[in-house]
Structure formats: structure tokens, C-alpha cells
Coordinates of C-alpha atoms in Angstrom, one line a residue:
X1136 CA -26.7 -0.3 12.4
X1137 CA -23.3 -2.1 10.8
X1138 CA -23.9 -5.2 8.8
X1139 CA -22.0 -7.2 6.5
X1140 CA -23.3 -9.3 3.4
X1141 CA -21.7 -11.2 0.7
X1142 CA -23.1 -11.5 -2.7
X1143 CA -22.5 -12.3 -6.1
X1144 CA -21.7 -10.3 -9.3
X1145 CA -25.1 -9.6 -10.6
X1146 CA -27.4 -9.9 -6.9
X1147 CA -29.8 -7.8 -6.0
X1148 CA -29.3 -5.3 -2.9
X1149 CA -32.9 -4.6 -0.7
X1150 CA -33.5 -2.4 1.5
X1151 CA -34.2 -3.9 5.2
X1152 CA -37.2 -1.5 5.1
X1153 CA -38.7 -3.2 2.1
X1154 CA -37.5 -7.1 2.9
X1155 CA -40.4 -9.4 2.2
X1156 CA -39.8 -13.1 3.4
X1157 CA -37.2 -13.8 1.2
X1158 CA -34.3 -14.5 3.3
X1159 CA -30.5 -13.4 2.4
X1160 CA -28.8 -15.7 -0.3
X1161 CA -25.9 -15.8 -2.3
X1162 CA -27.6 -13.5 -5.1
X1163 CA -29.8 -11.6 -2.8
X1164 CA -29.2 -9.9 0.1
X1165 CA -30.6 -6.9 2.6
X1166 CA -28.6 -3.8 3.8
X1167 CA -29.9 -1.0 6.2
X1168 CA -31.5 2.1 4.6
X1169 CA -28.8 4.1 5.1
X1170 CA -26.3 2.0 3.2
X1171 CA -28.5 1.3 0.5
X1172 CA -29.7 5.2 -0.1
X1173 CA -25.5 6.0 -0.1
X1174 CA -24.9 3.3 -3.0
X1175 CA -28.3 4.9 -5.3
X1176 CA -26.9 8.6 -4.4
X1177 CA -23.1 7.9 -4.7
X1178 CA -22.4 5.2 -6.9
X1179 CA -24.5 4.4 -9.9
X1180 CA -22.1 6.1 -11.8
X1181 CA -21.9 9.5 -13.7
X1182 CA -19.6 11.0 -16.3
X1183 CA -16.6 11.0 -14.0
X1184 CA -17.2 8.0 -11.9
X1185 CA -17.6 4.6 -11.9
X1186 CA -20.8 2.3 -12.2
X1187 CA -20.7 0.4 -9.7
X1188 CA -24.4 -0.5 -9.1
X1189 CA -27.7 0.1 -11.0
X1190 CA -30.9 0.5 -9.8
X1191 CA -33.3 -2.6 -10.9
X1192 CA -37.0 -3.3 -10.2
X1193 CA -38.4 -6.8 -9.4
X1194 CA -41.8 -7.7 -8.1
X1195 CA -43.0 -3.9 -8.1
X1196 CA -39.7 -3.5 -5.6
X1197 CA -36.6 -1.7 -6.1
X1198 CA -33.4 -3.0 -5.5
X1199 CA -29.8 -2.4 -6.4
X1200 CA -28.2 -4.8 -8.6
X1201 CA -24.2 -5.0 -8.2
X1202 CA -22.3 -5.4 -11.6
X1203 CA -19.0 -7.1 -12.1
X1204 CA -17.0 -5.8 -9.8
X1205 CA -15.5 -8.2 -7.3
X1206 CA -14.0 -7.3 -3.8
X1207 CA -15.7 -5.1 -0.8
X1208 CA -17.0 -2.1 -0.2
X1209 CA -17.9 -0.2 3.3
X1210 CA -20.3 2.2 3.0
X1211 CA -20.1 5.6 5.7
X1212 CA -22.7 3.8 7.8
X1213 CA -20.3 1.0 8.5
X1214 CA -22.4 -1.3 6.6
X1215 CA -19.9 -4.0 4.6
X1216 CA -20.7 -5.4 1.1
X1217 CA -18.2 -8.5 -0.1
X1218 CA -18.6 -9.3 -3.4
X1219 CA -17.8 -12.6 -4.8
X1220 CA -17.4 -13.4 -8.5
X1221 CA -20.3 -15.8 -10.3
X1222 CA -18.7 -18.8 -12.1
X1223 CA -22.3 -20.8 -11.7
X1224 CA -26.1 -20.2 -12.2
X1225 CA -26.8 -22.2 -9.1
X1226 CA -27.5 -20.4 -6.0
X1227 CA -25.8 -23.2 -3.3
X1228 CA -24.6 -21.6 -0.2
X1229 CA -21.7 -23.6 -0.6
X1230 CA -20.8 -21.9 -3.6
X1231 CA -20.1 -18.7 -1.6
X1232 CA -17.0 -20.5 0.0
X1233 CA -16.0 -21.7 -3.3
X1234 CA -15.9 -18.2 -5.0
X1235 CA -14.1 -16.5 -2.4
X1236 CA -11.4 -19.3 -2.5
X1237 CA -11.6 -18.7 -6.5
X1238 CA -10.9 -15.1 -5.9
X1239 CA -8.2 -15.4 -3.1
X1240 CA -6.6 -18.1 -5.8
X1241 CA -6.5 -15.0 -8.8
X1242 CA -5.0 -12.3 -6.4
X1243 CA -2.6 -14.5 -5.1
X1244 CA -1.2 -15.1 -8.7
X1245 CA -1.9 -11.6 -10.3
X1246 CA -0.3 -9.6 -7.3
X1247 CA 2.3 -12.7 -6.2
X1248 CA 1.3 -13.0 -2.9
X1249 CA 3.1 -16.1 -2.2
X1250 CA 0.4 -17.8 -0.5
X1251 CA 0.6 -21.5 0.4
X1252 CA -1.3 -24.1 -1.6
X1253 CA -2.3 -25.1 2.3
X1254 CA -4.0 -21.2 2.9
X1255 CA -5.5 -21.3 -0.7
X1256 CA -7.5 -24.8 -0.6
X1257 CA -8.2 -24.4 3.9
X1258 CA -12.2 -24.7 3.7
X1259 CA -12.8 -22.9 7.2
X1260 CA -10.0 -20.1 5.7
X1261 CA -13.2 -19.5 2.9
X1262 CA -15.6 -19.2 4.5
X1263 CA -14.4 -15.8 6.6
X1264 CA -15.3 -12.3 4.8
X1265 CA -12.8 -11.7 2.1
X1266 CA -11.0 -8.9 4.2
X1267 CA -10.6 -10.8 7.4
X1268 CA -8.6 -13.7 5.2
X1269 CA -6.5 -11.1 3.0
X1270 CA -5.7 -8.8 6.6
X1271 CA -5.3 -12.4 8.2
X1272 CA -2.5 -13.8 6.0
X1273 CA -0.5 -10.4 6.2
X1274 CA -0.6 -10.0 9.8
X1275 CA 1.2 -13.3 10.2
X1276 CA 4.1 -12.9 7.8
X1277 CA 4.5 -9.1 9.5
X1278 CA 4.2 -10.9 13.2
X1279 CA 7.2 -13.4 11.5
X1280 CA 9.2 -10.0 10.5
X1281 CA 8.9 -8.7 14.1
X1282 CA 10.3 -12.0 15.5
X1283 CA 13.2 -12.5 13.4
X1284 CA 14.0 -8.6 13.5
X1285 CA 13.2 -5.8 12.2
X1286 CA 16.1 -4.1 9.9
X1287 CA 17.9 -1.0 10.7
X1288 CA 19.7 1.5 8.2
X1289 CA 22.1 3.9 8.3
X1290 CA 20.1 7.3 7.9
X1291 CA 22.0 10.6 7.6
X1292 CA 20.8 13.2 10.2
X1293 CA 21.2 16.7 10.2
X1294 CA 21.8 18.4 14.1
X1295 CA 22.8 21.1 16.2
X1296 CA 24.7 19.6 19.5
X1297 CA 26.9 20.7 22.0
X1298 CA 29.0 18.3 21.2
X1299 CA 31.1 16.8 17.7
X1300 CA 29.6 13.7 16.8
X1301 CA 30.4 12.3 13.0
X1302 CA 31.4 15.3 10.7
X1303 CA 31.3 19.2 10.7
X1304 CA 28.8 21.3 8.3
X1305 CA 31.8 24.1 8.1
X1306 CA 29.6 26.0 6.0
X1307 CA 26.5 26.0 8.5
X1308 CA 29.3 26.5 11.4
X1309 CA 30.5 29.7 10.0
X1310 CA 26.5 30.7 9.5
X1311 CA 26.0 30.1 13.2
X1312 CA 23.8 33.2 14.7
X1313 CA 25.6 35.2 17.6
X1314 CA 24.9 33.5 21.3
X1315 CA 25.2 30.1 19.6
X1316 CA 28.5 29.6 19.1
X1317 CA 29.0 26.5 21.8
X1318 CA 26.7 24.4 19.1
X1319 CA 28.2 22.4 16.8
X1320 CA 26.4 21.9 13.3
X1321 CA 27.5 18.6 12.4
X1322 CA 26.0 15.6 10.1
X1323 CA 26.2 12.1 11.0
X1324 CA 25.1 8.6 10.4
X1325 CA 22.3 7.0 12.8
X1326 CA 21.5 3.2 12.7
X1327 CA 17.7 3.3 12.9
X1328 CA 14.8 1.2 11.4
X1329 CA 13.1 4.6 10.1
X1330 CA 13.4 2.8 6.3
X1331 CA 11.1 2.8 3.4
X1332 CA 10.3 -0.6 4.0
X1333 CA 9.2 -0.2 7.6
X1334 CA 7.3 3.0 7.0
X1335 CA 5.4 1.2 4.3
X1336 CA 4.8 -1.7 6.5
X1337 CA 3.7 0.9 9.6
X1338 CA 0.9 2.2 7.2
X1339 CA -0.4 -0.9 5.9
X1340 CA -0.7 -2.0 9.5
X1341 CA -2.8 0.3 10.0
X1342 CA -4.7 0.8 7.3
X1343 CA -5.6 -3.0 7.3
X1344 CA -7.1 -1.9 11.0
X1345 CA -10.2 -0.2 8.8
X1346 CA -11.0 -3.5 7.2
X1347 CA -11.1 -6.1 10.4
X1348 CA -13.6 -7.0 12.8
X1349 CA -12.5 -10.0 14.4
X1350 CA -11.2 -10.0 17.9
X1351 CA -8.1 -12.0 17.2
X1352 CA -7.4 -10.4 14.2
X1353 CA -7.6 -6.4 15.8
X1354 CA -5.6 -7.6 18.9
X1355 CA -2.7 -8.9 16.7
X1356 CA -2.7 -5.7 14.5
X1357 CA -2.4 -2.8 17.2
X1358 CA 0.1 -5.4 18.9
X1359 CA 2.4 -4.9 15.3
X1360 CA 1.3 -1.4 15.1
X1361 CA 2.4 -0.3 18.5
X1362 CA 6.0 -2.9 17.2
X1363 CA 5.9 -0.8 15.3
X1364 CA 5.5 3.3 16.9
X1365 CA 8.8 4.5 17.1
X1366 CA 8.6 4.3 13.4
X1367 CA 6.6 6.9 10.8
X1368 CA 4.1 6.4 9.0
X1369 CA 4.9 6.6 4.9
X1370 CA 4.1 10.2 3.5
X1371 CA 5.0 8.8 0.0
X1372 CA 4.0 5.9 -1.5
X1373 CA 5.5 5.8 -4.7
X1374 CA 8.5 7.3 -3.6
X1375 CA 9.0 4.5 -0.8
X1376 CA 8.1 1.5 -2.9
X1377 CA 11.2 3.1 -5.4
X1378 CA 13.5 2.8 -2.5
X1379 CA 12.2 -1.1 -1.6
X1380 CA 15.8 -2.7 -1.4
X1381 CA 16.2 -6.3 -2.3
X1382 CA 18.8 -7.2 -1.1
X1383 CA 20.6 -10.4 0.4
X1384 CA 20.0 -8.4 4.0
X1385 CA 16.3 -7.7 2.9
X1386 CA 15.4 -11.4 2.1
X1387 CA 12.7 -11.6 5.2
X1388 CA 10.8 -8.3 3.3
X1389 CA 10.4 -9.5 0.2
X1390 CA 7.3 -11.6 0.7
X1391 CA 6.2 -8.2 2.6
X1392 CA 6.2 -5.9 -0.5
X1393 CA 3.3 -7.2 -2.8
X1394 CA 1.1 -7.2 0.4
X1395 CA 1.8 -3.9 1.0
X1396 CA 1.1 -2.5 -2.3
X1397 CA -2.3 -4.7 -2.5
X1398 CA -3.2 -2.7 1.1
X1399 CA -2.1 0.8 -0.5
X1400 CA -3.1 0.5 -3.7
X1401 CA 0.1 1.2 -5.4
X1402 CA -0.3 -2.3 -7.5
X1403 CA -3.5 -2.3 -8.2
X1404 CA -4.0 0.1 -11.3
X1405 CA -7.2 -1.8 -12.3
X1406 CA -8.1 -1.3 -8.9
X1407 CA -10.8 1.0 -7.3
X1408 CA -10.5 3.7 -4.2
X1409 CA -10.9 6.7 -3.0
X1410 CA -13.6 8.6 -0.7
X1411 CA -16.0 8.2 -3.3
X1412 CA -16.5 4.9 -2.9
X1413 CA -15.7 4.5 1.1
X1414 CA -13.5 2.2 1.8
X1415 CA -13.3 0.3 -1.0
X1416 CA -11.5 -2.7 -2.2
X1417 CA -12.4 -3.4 -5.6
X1418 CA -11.1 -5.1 -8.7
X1419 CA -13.1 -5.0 -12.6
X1420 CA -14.0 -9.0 -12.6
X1421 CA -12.9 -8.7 -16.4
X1422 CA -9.8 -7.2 -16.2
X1423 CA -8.7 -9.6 -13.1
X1424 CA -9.4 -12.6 -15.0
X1425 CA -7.4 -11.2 -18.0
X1426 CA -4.6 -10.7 -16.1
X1427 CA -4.8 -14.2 -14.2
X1428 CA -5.1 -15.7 -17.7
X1429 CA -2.1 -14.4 -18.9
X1430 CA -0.1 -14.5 -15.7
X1431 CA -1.0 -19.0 -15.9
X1432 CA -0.8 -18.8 -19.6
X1433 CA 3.2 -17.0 -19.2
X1434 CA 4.4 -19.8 -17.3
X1435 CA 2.9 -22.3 -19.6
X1436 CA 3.8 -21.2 -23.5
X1437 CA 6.4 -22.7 -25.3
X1438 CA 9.8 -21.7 -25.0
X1439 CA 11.1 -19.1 -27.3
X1440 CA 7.6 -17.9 -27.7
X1441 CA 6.8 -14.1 -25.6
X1442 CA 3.7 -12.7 -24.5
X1443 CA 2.6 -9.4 -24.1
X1444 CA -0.4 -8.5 -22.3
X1445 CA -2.3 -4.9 -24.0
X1446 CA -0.4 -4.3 -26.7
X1447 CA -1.3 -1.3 -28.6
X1448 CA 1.4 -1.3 -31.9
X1449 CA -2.0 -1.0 -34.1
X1450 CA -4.7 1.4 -35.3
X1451 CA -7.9 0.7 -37.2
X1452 CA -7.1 3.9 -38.9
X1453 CA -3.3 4.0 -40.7
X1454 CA -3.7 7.7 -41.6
X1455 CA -6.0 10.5 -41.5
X1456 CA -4.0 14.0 -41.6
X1457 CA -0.7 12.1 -41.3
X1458 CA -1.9 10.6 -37.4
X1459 CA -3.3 6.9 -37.0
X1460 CA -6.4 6.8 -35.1
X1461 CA -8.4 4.5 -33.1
X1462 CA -5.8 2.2 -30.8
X1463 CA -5.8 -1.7 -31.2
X1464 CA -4.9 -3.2 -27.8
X1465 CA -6.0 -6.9 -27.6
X1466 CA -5.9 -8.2 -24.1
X1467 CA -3.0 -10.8 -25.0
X1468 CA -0.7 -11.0 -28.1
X1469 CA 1.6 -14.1 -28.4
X1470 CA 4.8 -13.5 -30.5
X1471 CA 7.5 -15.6 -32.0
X1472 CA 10.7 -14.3 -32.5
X1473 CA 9.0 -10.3 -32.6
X1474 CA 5.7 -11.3 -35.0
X1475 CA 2.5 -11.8 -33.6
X1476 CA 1.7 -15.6 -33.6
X1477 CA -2.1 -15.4 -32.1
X1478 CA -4.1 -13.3 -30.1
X1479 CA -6.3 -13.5 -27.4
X1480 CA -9.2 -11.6 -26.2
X1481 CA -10.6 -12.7 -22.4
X1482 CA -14.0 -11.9 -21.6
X1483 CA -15.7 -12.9 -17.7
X1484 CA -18.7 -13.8 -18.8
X1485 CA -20.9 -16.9 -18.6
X1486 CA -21.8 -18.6 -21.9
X1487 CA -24.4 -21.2 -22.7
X1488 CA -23.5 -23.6 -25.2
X1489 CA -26.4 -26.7 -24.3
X1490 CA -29.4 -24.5 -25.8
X1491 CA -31.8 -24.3 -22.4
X1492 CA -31.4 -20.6 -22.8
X1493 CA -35.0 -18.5 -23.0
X1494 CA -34.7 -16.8 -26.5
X1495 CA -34.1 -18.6 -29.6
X1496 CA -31.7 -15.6 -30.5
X1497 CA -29.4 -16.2 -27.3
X1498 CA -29.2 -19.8 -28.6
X1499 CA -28.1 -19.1 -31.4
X1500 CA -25.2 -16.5 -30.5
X1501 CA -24.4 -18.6 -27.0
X1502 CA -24.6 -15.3 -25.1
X1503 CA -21.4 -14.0 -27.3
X1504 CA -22.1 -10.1 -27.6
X1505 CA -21.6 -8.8 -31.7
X1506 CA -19.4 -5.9 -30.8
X1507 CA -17.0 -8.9 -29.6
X1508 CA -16.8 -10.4 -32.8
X1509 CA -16.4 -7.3 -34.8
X1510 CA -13.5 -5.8 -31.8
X1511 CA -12.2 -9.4 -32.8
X1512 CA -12.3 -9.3 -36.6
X1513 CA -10.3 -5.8 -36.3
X1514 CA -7.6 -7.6 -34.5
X1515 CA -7.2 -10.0 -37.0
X1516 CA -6.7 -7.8 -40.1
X1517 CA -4.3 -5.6 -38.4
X1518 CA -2.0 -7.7 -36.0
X1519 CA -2.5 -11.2 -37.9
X1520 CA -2.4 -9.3 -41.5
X1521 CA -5.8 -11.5 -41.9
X1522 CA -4.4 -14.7 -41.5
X1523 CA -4.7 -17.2 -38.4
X1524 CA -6.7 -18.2 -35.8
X1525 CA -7.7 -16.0 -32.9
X1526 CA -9.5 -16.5 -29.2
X1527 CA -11.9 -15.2 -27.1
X1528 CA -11.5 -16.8 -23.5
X1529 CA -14.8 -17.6 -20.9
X1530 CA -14.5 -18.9 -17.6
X1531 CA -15.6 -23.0 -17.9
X1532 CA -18.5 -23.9 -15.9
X1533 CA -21.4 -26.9 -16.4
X1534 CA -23.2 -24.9 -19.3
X1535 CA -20.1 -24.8 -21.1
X1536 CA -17.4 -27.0 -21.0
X1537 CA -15.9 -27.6 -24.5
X1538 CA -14.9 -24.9 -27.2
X1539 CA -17.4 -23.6 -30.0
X1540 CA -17.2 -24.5 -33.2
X1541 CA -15.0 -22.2 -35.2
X1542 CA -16.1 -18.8 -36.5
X1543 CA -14.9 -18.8 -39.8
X1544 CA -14.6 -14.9 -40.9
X1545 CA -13.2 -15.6 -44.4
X1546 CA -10.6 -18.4 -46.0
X1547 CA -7.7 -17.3 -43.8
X1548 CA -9.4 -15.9 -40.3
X1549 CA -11.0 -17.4 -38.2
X1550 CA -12.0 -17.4 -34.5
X1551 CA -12.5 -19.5 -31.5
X1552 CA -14.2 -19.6 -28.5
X1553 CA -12.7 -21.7 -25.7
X1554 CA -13.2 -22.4 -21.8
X1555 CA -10.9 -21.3 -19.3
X1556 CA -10.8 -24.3 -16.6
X1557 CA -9.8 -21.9 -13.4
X1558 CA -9.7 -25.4 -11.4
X1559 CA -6.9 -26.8 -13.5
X1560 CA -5.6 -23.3 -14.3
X1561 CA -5.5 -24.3 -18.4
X1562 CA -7.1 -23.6 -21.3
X1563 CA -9.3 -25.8 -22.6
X1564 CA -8.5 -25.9 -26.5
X1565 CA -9.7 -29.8 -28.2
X1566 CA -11.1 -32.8 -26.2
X1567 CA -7.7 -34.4 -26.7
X1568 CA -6.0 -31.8 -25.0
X1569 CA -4.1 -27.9 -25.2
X1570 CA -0.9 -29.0 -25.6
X1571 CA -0.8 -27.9 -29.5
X1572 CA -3.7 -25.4 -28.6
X1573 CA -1.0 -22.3 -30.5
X1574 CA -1.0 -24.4 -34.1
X1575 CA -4.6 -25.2 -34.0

């Protein structure tokens, strides 16, 4: 039985054997037995692989809740799992469009994608599973490629002939075995599209064939796939992304390369795969939005100011037996002129800040966790010397729109906690505004 669900961070996978009358909804939905005993057995995480769901019970039922991992997943039994993030507490249909646009929107500016404002904001574009849209978009800029040409280069080849073409291998000539001597062992130059580029291109094709169901889409990728059979497939990844050329002959491939390396994994660091977890295509929700907050933020600091995402120039520990211990890495560090100005810590998390929370307790705190505050409070002494003002960064939503009052830690630190607006792609610092948000 193949299926395909989409769900949000935090919803609850049932088993269709178990399905009461709740019908499928954007935080709950029902998979086939076989998918869901795959998930328990394979990936509720051990010491050497990731969590990716937990098991949960509700109403005297088990089910499997996913946690913050966004992206998809296809279990063995063909069964397909999009996961959306959660930027709301309301459970609208229509917010499933929404968050898959939101989540398009952060790829395209952490892996450069170059997509169109047009493709990012096209309503019937969102509300296609997450693979078909990424697989989509590719397959027309390669279809592009094949109609304005595909590149050749000059590749060296190696041969035996029975005739001299290009140079002589003297050496190799004067090694010839007995009965061979009317072959020539010569070297020359072939004009053929067997490049890196094209290879890596070849194997995205047809990776991206794993991922799509669509009529349309599957006709249009063997049709590039078989543009593309008189050239191999890569055997090297890394080694063909090295030998990416850029050049003023190469301008119609450039738009090509980040797509490839989001198919093959090879930009994605952050990123999980592998036959553990099927065919996966998954990205930690918290480390995404850290490095869309810092990829907006870079194109929005003040000149002459740099910013440096993960730095790691500090220890909580100075010495112990001559060696500092315990690496400081705060998500982003904003310097001027080589000192750290202010810090930032981003966390994907929903706060509260209008007190209709359950527990008296989460009031008070706003949902903010304690081992923030202290992971926080480290940073300050060590990369601030104990003096400024630091962040921690939540995505903006209805139940909290407007920054915290300050957490004062002593005379000289302090800390705040402000909204992300990922609709206006800004920080929102004061009610008047963020323009001074790195003096406040």
C-alpha cells in the first residue's frame, strides 16, 4: 500500500490499523502498518543514530510523534511522510500551504537556489508535496540547459589505434607486446560533454526520479535523463563539485550547481541521509532557521560590521593541564573591526508571551528553557568580557509578536528575547523599529 501524508513538527503518526474517526489533519495523520512499524524499529534513535520520532500515547492509543525535523521521508514500503515546519498553534488546512511555502522560502535563501519571487509566493505551486515542487523547479532549468546546449570539453584520452591521431606515447610504443606492432599508442584530445558538471547533472536527474510521482513531472525527467545517456553517471561527488568551472563559457550552469548539491547531499551538512533512514530528505528545523537568520541578517548589518556564524574562539574552561575545555560556539557573533560587538543565539521554538498558557510556571518563563539562559550567560562572560547586550531569536507568530522585557544578568549583561518576522524577513527589535536594533 504507498501513501503520502503531510504533517507538522510535533503531529502524531497512527497506525491505519488503529484509526478511530478522527480524520487526517495537519497535526495528525495515518500511515499503513508497515510504514509505521519501520519508523518505531528504525528510527526512534539510539546511541549512533538520530531521533527522529518518539513513540507517544494518547487516548489509551499509540502513536508516533515526529519532532523537529522538517523535509520528507520514504519509508521501504513506499509510504511518504512530508513534514512541514509549525510557526502556529492553529490547525487550518490552509496553513499546510503556508508552511511549505515558508520552507521552500528558507531553502531557497540558505542553499541559493535562485528561485523567482513568482515560484516562491505561486499558491497552486504550495500546495503540491514538497518533493514534487523542489524536483519541479530543477527539471525546468536542466530542460533550459538542454535547449540552449549542453557544453563540451576537451578530455584527454588514452588509445591504442591503427592509426596516429594527436600525439605518440614513445614510451608505451617501445613497450608494445610482440604481434602488436601495427597499433599506435597515442594520446589525444576529444571534444565531448563527459564533464563534471554534466556527470553531476546526469546523477541528480536521476536521483530526483526516486522522489516524483506525478505524470508530468516523471515524463520530463527520463526525457533529460535519456538527453542525457551518452554521458556517465558521477562516481565522485566531491571530487566533481571541485572541478565545477565558472566560467564566462559556464554561465548557463551556474544556477545548476546549488540544485545539484541540495539533490546529492554535498551542501547540506546539517542535512540527513542515508539507508537508515530510506530516502530521506531532512533538515534539523533549528539549525535551518539559524542559518536563514544569518543568511537575511548578512545582507542587512551595517557596513564595516562582519558576521560569523558558529564561532568557536572560546572555552568555558581557560586551562586545565595546559588544554581549554568545553567549546563556546554561539550560533551568530557580530564583529566590528575583529571584536565581538553582540551575539546571537537562534532557537525554533514557539514562545507564549500573552499568559493563556496551562501552568503558572510556563507563564512565568514564556516557554524559554533555563539551560538557554545559562548557554547564554556563558557567552556573555567569555566573548562579550561581561559587558553588552545579547539575543536569543524565536520565530514571530500571534502569541508572540513583540520582544521580552530585558533579562538583566548583572549591571553590565544583559539579554533579550526578540521575534523573528519570517514574512518580512527582519528582526523585530523595539516597536519603533530594528534599524538601531545593534546599539540597543
Amino acid at each position: 500500500m504507498v501513501s503520502t501524508v503531510a504533517i507538522r513538527e510535533y503531529g502524531l503518526l497512527g497506525r491505519v490499523g488503529a484509526k478511530l474517526d478522527q480524520p487526517n489533519c495537519i497535526d495528525l495523520a495515518y500511515i499503513p502498518d508497515t510504514a509505521w512499524d519501520w519508523l518505531l524499529r528504525e528510527t526512534c534513535g539510539d546511541f549512533e543514530n538520530v531521533r527522529l520520532v518518539r513513540p507517544v500515547k494518547k487516548e489509551g492509543l499509540l502513536y508516533l510523534q515526529v519532532l523537529n525535523y522538517v523535509g520528507v521521508v520514504r519509508t521501504p514500503c513506499g509510504c511518504t511522510i512530508e513534514v512541514l515546519p509549525k510557526t502556529t498553534t492553529g490547525v487550518n488546512e490552509r496553513d499546510l500551504s503556508k508552511e511549505r511555502s515558508l520552507l521552500l522560502k528558507m531553502l531557497n535563501r540558505v542553499f541559493s537556489l535562485n528561485l523567482k519571487e513568482l515560484e516562491l509566493t505561486d499558491l497552486q505551486l504550495a500546495k503540491r508535496p514538497l518533493p514534487e515542487i523542489l524536483v519541479n523547479l530543477f527539471l525546468v532549468q536542466v530542460k533550459d540547459l538542454v535547449k540552449r546546449g549542453v557544453r563540451s570539453d576537451y578530455i584527454s584520452v588514452k588509445a591504442e589505434a591503427p592509426y596516429l591521431r594527436g600525439r605518440l606515447r614513445i614510451e608505451s610504443q617501445l613497450r608494445q607486446r610482440a604481434g602488436r606492432d601495427h597499433f599506435f599508442s597515442i594520446e589525444y584530445d576529444d571534444f565531448i560533454p563527459d564533464r563534471p558538471e554534466n556527470r553531476l547533472i546526469h546523477s541528480s536527474l536521476k536521483k530526483s526520479l526516486a522522489w516524483i510521482a506525478s505524470v508530468s513531472n516523471r515524463k520530463l525527467a527520463r526525457e533529460l535523463i535519456f538527453a542525457f545517456e551518452d554521458i556517465p553517471v558521477s562516481r565522485n561527488y566531491s571530487g566533481d563539485f571541485l572541478k565545477w568551472q565558472s566560467d564566462r563559457n559556464m554561465i548557463l550552469y551556474r544556477g545548476l550547481k546549488p540544485w545539484c548539491q541540495l539533490i546529492l547531499g554535498q551542501q547540506t551538512p546539517f542535512s540527513i541521509s542515508g539507508s537508515h533512514f530510506g530516502q530521506s530528505f531532512l533538515f534539523p528545523m533549528n539549525e535551518l532557521f539559524e542559518k536563514y537568520v544569518a543568511a537575511v541578517l548578512r545582507r542587512q548589518i551595517q557596513q564595516g560590521l562582519q558576521l560569523k556564524e558558529q564561532a568557536s574562539s572560546r572555552h568555558l574552561v581557560q586551562n586545565h593541564n595546559d588544554q581549554k575545555l568545553f567549546q563556546l560556539r554561539p550560533d551568530i557573533l557580530i564583529l566590528d573591526g575583529g571584536s565581538p560587538k553582540t551575539l546571537l543565539d537562534c532557537k525554533w521554538k514557539i514562545l507564549d508571551q500573552t499568559g493563556n498558557s496551562d501552568t503558572s510556571i510556563y507563564k512565568k518563563k514564556y516557554g524559554i528553557q533555563q539551560s538557554d539562559l545559562y548557554q547564554l550567560y556563558a557567552y556573555g562572560k567569555k566573548y562579550l568580557n561581561g559587558s553588552g547586550c545579547m539575543y536569543i531569536v524565536h520565530p514571530r507568530h500571534q502569541a508572540f509578536k513583540e520582544p521580552l522585557d530585558d533579562f538583566q544578568f548583572d549591571e553590565n549583561l544583559r539579554l533579550r528575547v526578540i521575534p523573528f518576522d519570517l514574512d518580512a524577513d527582519q528582526l523585530v527589535v523595539d516597536r519603533d523599529g530594528f534599524e538601531s536594533w545593534l546599539d540597543a
